[in-house]
Tab-separated table of C-alpha atoms in Angstrom:
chain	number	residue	atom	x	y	z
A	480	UNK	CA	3.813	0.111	126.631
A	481	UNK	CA	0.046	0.319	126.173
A	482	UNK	CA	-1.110	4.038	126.785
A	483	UNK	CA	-3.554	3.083	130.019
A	484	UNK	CA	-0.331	1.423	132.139
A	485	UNK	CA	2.202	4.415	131.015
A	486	UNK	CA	-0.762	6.690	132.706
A	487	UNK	CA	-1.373	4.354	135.861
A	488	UNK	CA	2.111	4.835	136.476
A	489	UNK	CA	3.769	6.780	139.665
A	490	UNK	CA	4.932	9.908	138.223
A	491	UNK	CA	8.665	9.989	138.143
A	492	UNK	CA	10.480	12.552	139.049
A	493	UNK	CA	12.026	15.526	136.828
A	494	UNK	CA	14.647	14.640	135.325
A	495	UNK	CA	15.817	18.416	135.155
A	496	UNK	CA	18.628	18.022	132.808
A	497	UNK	CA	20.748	20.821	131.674
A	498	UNK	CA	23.146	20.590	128.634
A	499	UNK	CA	26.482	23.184	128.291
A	500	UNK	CA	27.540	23.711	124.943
A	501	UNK	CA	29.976	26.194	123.006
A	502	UNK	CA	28.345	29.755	123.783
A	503	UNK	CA	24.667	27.752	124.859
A	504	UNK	CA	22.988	25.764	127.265
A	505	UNK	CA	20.439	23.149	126.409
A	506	UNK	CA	17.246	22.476	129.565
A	507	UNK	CA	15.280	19.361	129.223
A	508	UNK	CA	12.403	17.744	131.056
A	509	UNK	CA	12.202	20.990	134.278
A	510	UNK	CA	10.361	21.021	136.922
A	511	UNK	CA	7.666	23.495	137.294
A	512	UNK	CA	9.685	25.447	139.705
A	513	UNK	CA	12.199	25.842	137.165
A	514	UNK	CA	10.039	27.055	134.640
A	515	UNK	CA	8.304	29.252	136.911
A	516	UNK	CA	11.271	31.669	136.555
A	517	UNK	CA	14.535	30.632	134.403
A	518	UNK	CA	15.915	33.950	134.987
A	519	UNK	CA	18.820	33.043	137.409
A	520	UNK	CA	19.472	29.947	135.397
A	521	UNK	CA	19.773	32.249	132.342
A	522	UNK	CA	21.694	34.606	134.430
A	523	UNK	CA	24.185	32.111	135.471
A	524	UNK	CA	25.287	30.356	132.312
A	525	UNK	CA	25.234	33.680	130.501
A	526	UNK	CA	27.958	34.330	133.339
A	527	UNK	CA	29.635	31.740	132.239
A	528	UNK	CA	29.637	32.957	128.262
A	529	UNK	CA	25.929	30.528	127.320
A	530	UNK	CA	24.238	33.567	126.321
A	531	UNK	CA	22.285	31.401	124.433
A	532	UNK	CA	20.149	28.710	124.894
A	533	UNK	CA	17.691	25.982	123.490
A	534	UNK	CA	14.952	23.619	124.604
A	535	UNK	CA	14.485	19.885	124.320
A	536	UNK	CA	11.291	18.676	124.180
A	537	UNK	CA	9.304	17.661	126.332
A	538	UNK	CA	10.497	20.827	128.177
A	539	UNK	CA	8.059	19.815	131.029
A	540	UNK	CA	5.985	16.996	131.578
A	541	UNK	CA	2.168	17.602	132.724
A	542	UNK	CA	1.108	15.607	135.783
A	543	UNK	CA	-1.440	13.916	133.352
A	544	UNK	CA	2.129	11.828	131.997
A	545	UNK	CA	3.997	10.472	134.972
A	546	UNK	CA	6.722	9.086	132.571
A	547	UNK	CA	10.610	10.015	132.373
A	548	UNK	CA	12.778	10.218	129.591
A	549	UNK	CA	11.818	10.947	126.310
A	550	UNK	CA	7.762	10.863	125.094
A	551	UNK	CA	8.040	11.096	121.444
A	552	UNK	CA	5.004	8.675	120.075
A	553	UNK	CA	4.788	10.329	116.737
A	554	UNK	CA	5.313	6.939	114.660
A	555	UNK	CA	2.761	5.249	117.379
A	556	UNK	CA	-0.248	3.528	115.779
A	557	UNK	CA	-1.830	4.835	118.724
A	558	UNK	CA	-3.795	7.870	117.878
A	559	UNK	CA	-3.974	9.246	121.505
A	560	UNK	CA	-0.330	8.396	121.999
A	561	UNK	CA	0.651	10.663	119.237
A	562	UNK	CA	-1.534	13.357	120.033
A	563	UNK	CA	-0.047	13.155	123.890
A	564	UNK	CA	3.623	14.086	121.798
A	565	UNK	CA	1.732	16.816	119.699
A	566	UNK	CA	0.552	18.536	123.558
A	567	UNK	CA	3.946	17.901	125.055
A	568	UNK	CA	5.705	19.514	121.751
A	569	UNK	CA	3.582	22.867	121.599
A	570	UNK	CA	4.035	23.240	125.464
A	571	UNK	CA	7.715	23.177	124.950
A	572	UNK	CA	7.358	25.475	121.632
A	573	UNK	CA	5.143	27.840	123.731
A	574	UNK	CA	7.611	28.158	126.279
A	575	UNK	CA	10.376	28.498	124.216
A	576	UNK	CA	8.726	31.429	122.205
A	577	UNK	CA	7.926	32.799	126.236
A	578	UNK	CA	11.495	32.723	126.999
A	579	UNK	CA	13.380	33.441	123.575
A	580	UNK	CA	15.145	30.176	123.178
A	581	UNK	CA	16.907	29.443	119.840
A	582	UNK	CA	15.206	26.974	119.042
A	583	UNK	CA	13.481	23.604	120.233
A	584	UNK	CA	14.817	19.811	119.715
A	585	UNK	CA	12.778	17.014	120.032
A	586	UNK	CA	12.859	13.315	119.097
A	587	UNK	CA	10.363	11.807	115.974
A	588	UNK	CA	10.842	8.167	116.858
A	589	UNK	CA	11.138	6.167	119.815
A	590	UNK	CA	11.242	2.215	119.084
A	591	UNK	CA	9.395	0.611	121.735
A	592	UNK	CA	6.501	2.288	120.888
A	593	UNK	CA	6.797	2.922	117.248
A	594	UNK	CA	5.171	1.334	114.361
A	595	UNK	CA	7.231	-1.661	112.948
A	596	UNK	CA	5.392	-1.216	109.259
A	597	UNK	CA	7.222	0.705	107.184
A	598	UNK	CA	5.069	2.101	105.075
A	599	UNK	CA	2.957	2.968	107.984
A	600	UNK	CA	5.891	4.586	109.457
A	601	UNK	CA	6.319	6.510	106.455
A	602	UNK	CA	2.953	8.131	106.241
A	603	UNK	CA	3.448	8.945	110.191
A	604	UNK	CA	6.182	10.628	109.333
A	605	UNK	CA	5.261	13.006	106.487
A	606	UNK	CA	2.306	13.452	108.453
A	607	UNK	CA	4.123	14.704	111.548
A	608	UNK	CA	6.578	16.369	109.944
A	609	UNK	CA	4.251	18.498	107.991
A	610	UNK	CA	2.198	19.590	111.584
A	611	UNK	CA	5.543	20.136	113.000
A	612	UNK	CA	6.175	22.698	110.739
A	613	UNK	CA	3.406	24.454	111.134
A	614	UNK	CA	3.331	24.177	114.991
A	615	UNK	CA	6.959	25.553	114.127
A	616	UNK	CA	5.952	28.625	111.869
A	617	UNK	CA	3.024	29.492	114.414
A	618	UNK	CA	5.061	29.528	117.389
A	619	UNK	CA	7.653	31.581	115.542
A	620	UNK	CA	10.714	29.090	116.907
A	621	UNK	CA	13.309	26.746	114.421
A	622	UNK	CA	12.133	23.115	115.133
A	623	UNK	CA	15.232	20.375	115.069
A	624	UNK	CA	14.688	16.914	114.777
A	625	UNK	CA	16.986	14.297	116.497
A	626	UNK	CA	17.705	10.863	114.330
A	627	UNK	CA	17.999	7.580	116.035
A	628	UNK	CA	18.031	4.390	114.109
A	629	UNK	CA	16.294	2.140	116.750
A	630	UNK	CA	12.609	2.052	115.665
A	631	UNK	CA	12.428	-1.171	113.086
A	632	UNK	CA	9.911	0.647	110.757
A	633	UNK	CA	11.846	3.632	110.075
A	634	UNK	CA	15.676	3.782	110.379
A	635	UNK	CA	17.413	5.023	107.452
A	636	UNK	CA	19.377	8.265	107.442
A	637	UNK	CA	18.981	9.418	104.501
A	638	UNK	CA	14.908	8.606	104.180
A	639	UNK	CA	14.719	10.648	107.401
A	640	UNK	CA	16.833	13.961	106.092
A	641	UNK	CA	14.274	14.075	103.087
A	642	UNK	CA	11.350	13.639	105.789
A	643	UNK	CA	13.168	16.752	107.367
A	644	UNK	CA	13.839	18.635	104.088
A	645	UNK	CA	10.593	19.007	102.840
A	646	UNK	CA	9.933	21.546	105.090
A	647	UNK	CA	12.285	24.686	105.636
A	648	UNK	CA	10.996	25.161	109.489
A	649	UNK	CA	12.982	21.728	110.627
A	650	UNK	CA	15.701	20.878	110.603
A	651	UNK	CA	17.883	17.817	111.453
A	652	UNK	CA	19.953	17.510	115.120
A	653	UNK	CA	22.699	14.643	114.861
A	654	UNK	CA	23.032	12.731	117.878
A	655	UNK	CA	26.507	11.412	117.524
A	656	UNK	CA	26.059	8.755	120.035
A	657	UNK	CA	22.618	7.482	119.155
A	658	UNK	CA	23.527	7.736	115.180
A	659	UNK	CA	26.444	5.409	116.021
A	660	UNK	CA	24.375	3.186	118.585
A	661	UNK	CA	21.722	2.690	115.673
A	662	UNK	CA	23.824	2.522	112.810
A	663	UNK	CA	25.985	-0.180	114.526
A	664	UNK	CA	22.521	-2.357	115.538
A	665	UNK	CA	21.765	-2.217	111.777
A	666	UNK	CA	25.382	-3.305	110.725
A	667	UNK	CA	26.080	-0.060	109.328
A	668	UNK	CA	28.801	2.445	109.005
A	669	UNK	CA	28.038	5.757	111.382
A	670	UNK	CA	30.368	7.619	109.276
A	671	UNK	CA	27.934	7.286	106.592
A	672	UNK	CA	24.688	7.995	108.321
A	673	UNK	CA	26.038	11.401	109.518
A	674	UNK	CA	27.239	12.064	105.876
A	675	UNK	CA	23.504	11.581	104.878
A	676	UNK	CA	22.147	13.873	108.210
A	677	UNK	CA	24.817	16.536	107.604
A	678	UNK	CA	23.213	18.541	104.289
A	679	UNK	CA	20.442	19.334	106.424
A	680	UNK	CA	22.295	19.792	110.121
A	681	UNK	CA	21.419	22.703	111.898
A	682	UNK	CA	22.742	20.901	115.585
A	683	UNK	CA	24.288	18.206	117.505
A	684	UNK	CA	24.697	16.471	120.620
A	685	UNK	CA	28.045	15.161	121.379
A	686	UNK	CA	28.974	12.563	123.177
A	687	UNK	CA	30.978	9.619	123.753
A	688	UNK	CA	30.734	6.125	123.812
A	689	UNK	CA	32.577	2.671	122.721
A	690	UNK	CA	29.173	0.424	122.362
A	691	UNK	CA	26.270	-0.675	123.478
A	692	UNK	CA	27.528	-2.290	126.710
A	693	UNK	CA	29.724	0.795	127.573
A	694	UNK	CA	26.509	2.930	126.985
A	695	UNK	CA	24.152	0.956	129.423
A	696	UNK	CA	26.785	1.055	131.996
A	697	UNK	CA	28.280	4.898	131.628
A	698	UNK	CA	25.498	6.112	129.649
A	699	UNK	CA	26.407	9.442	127.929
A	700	UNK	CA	30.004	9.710	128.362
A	701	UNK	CA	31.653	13.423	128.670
A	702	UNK	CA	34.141	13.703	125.492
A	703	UNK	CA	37.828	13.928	126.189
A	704	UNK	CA	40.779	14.084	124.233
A	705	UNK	CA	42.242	11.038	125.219
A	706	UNK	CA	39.557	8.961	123.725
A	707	UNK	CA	40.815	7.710	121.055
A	708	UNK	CA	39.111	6.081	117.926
A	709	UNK	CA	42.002	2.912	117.811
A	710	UNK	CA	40.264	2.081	120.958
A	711	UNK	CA	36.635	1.968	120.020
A	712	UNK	CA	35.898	5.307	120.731
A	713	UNK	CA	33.854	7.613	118.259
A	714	UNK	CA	36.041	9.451	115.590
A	715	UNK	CA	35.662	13.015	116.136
A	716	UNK	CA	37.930	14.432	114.000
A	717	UNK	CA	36.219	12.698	110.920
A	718	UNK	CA	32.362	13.259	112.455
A	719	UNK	CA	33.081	16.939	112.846
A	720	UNK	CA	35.085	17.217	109.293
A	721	UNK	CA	31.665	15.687	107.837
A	722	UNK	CA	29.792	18.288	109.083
A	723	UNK	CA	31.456	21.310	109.871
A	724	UNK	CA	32.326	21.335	106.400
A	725	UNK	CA	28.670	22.230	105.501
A	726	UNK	CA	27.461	23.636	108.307
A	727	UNK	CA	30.485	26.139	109.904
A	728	UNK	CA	28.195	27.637	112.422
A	729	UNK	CA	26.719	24.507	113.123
A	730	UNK	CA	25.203	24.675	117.312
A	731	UNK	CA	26.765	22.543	119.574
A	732	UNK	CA	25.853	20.571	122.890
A	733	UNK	CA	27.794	18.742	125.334
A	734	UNK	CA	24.957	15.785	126.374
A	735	UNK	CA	26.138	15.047	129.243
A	736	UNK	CA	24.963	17.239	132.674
A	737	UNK	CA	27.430	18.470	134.769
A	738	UNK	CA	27.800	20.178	138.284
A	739	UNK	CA	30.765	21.265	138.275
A	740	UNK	CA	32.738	22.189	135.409
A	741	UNK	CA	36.371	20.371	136.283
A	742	UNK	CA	39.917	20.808	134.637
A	743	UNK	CA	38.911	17.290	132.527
A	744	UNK	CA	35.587	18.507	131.568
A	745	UNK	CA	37.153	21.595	130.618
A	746	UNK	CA	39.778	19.991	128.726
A	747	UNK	CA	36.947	18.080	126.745
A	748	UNK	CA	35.304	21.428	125.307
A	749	UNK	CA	38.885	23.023	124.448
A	750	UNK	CA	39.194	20.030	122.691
A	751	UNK	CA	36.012	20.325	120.722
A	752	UNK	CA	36.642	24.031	120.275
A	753	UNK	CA	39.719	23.731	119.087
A	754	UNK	CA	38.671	21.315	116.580
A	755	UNK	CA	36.080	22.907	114.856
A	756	UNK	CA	37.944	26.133	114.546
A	757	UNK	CA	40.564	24.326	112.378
A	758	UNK	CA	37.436	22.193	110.564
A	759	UNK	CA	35.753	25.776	109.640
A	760	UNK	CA	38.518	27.715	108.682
């Protein structure tokens, strides 16, 4: 989407997304009000044992970008589009170091918008990759970055890990549900694109799904364990054995915002607890 329609654009609404996880909680996208004063959201998932907690970039949007979702234009050829993702990823580092969160996540590529050259897509990425790290190291707050395979100029799991490992400030956040949406697009086995993400690990996002038609229907779908893998479901057990392995503390969060935390959604993070005990032990 050229840059002068994305900012003619009626500004949507917050999308105000908050993430449980084991012993976290994960904001995305507030509102100002929210960010005014996150004390009684703190307050009340610390409550609840989240005594920790993490941002996703863009933590806020600025009324100069009306646009929802996620504005990661790093791998634009669009100079102004990238530097719009530069602003919106030292607000949210800025805010993070204001309120002690964790760390920060953010996306690197986004396909609509993103280069389709490789090689161009390379050098974009080395090049924001090394900035992130110092934005990182400045700011004083661990920088994650989350793969997705859906930008035609740069989709390989392993190309972005050594992206990521050149610099000790980032590190990689595996998406279970977009590494399997992006791996299957490029005829690909997930299983082996988390195996190449997993060395340098430091988070995921879990979530369920059994394609891309299930996805654009239930979007992010809570995990439970009926869900089983003989039914098209992703394989846990074997995602979490790939990575807990090398990364035992590895942080956790449930994508997937919920109200209410019900005897099924409860039964999905036992589940997930459960299993990474016995993975790490």
């Amino acid at each position: 989407m050229p840059h002068e329609q994305a900012m003619s654009e009626k500004r949507h609404p917050s999308e105000c997304l908050i993430h449980r996880g084991l012993g976290r909680v994960e904001f995305f996208d507030l509102s100002a009000e929210h960010m005014v004063n996150l004390d009684p959201l703190l307050d009340e998932f610390s409550a609840e044992g989240r005594d920790r907690f993490s941002f996703h970039a863009p933590i806020m949007r600025p009324d100069d970008f009306p646009l929802s979702g996620v504005t990661c234009f790093f791998l634009s050829e669009e100079k102004d589009l990238r530097e719009k993702s530069f602003s919106l990823l030292q607000r949210t580092l800025d805010e993070a170091r204001r309120w002690g969160a964790d760390y920060v996540v953010s996306h690197l590529t986004f396909g609509p918008s993103d280069t389709k050259n490789p090689d161009t897509a390379l050098k974009l990425t080395r090049e924001a990759c090394a900035r992130m790290a110092v934005m990182s190291a400045a700011a004083g707050v661990s920088l994650d970055l989350e793969f997705a395979a859906y930008s035609d100029g740069f989709h390989d799991a392993g190309d972005f890990a050594a992206a990521v490992s050149e610099h000790g400030e980032l590190g990689v956040c595996i998406d279970i549900g977009h590494t399997y949406l992006g791996a299957h697009g490029r005829s690909r086995n997930y299983l082996d694109d988390i195996a190449a993400l997993a060395p340098r690990a430091r988070s995921m996002h879990l979530w369920n799904t059994t394609g891309p038609e299930h996805t654009k229907k239930h979007h992010h779908t809570p995990l439970h364990p009926s869900q089983r893998p003989v039914e098209g479901w992703l394989d846990l057990e074997s995602i979490l054995g790939i990575v807990v392995a090398q990364n035992p503390h590895i942080n956790i969060v449930f994508e997937y915002p919920v109200e209410t935390v019900t005897a099924e959604i409860q039964h999905g993070y036992d589940w997930i607890t459960e299993m990474i005990g016995r993975l790490g032990a």
